[in-house]
N, CA, C and O atoms as a DFTB+ gen file, in Angstrom:
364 C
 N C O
     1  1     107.919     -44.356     290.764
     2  2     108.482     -45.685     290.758
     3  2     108.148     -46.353     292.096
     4  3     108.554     -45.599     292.981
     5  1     107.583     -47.442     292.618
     6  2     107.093     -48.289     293.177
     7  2     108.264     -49.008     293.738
     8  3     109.282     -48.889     293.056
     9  1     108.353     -49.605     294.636
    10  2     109.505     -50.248     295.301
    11  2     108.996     -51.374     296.135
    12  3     109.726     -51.905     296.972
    13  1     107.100     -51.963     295.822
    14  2     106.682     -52.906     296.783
    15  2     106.638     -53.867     295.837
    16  3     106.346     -53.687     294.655
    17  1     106.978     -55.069     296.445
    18  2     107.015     -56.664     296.120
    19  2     106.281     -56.964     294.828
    20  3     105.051     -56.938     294.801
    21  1     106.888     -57.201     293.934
    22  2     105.933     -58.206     292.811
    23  2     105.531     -59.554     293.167
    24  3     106.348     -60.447     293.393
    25  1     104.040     -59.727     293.225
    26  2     103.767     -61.577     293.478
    27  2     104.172     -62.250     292.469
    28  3     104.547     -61.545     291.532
    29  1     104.223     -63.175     292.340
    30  2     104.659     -64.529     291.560
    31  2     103.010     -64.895     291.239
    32  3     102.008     -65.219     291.876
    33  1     103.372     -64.650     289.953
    34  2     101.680     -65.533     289.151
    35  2     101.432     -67.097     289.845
    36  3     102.276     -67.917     289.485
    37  1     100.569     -67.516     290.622
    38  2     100.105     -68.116     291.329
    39  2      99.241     -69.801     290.587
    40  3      98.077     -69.710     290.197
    41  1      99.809     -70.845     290.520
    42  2      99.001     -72.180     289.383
    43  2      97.541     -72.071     289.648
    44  3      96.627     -71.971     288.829
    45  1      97.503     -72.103     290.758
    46  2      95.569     -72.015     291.147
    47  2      95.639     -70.621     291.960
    48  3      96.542     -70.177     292.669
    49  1      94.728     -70.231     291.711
    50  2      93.765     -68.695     292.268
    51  2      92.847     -69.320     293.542
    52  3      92.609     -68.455     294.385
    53  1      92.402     -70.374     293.786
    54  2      91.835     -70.570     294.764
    55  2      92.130     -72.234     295.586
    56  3      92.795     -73.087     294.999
    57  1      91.725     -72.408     296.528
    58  2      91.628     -73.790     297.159
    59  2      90.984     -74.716     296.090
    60  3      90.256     -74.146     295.278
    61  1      91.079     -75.522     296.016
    62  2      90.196     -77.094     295.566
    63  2      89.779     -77.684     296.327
    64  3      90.507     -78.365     297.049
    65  1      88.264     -77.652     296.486
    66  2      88.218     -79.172     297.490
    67  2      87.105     -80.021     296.739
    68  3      86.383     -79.627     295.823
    69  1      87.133     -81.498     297.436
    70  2      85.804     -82.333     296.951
    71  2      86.566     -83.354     297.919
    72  3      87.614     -83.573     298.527
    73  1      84.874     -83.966     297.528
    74  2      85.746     -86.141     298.397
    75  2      86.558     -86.008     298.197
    76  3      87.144     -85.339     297.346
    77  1      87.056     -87.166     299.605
    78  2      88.399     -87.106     298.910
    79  2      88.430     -88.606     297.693
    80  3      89.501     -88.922     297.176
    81  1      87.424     -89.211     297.450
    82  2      87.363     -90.369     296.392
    83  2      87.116     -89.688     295.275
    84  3      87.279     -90.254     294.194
    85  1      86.620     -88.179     295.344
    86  2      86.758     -87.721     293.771
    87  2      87.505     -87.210     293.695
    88  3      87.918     -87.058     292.546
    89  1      88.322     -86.498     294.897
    90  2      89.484     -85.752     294.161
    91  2      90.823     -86.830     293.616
    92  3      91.617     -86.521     292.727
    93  1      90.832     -87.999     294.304
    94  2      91.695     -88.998     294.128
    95  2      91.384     -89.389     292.715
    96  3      92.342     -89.630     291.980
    97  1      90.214     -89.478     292.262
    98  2      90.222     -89.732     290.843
    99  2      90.203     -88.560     289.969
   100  3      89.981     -88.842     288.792
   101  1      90.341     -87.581     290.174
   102  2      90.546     -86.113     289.674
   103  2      92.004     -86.262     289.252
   104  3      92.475     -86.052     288.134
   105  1      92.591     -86.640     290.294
   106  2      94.222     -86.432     290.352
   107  2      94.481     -87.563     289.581
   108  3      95.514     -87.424     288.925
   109  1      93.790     -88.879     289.384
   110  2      94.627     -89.978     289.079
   111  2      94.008     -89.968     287.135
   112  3      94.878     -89.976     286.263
   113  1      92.670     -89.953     286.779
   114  2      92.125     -89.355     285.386
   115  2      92.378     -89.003     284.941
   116  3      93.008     -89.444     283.979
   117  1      91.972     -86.933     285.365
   118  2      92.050     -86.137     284.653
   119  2      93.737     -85.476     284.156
   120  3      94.080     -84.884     283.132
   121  1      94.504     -85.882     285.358
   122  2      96.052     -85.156     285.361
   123  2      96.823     -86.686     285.200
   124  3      97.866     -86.482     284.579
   125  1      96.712     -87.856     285.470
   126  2      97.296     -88.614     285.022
   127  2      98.476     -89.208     286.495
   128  3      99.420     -89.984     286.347
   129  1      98.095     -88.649     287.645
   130  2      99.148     -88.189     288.604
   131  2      98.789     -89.407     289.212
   132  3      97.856     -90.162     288.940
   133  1      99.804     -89.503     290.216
   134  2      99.730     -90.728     291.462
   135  2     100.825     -90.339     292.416
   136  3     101.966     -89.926     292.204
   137  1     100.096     -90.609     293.642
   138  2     100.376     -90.824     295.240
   139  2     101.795     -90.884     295.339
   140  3     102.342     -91.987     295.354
   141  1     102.449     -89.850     295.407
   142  2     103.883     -90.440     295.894
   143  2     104.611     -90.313     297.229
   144  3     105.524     -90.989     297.702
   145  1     104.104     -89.502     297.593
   146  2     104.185     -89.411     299.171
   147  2     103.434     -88.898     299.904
   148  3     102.654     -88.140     299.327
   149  1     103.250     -89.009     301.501
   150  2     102.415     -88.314     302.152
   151  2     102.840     -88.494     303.643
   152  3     103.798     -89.250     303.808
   153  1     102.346     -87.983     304.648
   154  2     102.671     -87.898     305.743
   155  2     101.684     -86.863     307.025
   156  3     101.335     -85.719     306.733
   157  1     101.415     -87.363     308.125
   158  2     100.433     -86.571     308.969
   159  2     101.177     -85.423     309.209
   160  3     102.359     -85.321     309.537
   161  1     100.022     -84.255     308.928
   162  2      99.718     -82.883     309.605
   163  2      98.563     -82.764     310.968
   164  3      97.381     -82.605     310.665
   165  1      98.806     -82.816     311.912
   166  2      98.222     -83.050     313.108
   167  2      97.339     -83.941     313.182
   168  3      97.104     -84.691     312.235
   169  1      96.665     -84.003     314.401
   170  2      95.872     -85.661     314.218
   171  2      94.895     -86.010     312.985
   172  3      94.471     -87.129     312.699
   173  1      94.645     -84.843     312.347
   174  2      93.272     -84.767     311.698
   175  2      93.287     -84.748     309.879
   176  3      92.419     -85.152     309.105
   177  1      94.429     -84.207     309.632
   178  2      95.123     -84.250     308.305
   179  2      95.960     -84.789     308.007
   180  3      96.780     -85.107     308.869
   181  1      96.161     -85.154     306.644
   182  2      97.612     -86.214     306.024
   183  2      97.853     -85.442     304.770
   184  3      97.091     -85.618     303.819
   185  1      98.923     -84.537     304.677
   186  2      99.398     -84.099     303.468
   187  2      99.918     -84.899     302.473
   188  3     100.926     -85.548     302.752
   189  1      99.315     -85.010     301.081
   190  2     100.148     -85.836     300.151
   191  2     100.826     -85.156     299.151
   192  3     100.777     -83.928     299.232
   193  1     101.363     -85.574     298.354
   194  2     102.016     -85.137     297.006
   195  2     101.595     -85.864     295.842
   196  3     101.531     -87.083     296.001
   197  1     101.338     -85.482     294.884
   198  2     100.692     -86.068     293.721
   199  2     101.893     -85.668     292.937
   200  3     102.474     -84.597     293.111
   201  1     102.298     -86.710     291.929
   202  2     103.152     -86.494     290.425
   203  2     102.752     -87.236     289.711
   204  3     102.274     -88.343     289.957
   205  1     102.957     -86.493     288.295
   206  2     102.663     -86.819     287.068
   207  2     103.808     -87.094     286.112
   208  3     104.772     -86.329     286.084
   209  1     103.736     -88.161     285.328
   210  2     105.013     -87.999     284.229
   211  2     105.495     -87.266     284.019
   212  3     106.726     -87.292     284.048
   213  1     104.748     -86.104     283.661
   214  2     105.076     -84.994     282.800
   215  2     105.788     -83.845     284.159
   216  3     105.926     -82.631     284.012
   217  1     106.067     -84.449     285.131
   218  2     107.157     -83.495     285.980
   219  2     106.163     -82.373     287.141
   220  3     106.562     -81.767     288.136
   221  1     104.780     -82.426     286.526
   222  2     103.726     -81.820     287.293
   223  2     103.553     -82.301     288.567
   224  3     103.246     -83.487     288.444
   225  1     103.596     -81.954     289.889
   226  2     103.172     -81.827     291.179
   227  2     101.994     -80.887     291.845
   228  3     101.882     -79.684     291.611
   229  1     101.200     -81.589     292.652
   230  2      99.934     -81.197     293.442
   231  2     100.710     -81.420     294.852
   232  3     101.640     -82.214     294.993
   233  1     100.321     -80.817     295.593
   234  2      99.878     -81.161     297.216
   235  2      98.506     -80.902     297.686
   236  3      97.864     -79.852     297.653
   237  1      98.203     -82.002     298.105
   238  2      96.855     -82.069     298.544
   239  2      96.526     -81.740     300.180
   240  3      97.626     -81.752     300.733
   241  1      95.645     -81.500     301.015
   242  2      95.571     -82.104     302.672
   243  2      94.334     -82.281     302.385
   244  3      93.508     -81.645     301.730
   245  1      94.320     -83.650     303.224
   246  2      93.223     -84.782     303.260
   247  2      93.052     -84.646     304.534
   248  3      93.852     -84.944     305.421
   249  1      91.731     -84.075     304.664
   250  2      90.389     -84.532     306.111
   251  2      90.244     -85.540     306.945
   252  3      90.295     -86.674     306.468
   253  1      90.075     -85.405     308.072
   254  2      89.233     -86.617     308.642
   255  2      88.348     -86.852     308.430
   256  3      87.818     -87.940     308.654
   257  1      87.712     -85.609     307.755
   258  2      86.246     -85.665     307.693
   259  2      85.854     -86.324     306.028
   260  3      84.686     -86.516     305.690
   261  1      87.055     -86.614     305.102
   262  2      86.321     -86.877     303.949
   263  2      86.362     -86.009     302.872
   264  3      85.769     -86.133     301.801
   265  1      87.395     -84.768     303.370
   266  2      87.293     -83.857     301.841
   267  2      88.968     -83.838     302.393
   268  3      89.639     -84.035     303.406
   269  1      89.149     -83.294     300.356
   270  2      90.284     -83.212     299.835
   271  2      90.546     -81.835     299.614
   272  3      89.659     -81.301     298.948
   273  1      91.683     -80.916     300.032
   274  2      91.660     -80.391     299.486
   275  2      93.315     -79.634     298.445
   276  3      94.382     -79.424     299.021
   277  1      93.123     -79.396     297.100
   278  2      94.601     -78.938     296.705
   279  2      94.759     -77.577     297.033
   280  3      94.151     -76.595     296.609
   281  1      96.035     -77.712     298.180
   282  2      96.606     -76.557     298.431
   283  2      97.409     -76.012     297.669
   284  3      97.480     -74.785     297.742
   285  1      98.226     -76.683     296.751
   286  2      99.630     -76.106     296.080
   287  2      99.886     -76.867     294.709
   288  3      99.591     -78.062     294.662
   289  1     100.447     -76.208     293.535
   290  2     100.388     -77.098     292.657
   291  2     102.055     -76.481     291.866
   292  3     102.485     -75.423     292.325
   293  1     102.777     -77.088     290.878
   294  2     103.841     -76.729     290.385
   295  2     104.129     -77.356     288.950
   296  3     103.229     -77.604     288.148
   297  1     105.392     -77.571     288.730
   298  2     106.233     -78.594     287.914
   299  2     107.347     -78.733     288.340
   300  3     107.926     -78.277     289.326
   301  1     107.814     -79.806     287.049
   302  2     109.195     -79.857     287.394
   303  2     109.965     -80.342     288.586
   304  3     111.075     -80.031     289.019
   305  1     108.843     -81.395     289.086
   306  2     109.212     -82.135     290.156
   307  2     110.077     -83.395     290.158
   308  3     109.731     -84.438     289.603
   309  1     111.256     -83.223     290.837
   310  2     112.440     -84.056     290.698
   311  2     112.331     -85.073     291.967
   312  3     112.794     -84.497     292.952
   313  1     111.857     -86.449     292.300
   314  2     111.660     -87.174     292.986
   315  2     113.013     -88.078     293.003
   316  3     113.754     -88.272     292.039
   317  1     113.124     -88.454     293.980
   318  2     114.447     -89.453     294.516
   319  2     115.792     -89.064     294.414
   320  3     116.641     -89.694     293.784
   321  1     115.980     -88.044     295.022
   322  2     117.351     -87.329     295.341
   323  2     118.005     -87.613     296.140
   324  3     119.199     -87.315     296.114
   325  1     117.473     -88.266     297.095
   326  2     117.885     -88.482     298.610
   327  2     118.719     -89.923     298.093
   328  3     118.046     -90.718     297.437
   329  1     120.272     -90.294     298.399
   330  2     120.376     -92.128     298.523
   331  2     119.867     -92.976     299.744
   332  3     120.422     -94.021     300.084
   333  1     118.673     -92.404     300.433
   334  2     118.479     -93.233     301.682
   335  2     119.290     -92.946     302.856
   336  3     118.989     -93.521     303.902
   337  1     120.371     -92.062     302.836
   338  2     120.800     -91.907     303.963
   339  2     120.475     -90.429     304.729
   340  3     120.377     -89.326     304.191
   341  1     120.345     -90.763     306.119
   342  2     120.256     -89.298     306.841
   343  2     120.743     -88.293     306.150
   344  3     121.805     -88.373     305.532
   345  1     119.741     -86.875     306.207
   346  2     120.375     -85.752     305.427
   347  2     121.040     -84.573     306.693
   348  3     120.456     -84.263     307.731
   349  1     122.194     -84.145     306.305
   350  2     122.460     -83.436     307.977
   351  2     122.388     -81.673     307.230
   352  3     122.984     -81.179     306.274
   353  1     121.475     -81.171     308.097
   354  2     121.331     -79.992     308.012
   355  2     122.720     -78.736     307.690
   356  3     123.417     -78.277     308.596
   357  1     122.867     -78.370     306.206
   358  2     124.352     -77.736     306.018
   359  2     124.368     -76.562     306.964
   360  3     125.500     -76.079     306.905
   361  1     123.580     -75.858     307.847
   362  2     123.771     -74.790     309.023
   363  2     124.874     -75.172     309.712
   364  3     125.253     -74.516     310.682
């Protein structure tokens, strides 16, 4: 009997990358998804979030240089939880 970690079956097996003008139409085409948030990862990257109707989520990080790539993908993404006010850390 074994007692080491089971992984979690994984949405993608590898990185994605391309332009980032094709992956933007990858995401917006083929999955139906759009831009809902994003925000800089050091000077050189801007992480976004992609959702789809259907509750499906991507995260992407976008280049300086011009490529896209999807790091993370899911469902069941529940957007606008927050009412706009400061959230205070329950610690």
């Amino acid at each position: 009997m074994s007692l080491s970690p089971v992984q979690a079956a994984s949405p993608i097996s590898e990185v994605i990358c391309d332009t980032s003008p094709a992956m933007q139409k990858r995401l917006t085409s083929r999955l139906g998804s759009r831009r809902e948030a994003m925000g800089l990862h050091g000077p050189e990257q801007v992480m976004e979030l992609w959702t789809a109707p259907s509750g499906d989520w991507t995260m992407v990080v976008t280049y300086a240089t011009g490529t896209s790539c999807i790091v993370a993908m899911g469902e069941d993404w529940q957007g606008g939880l927050s009412d706009g006010s400061p959230q205070k850390d329950p610690a």
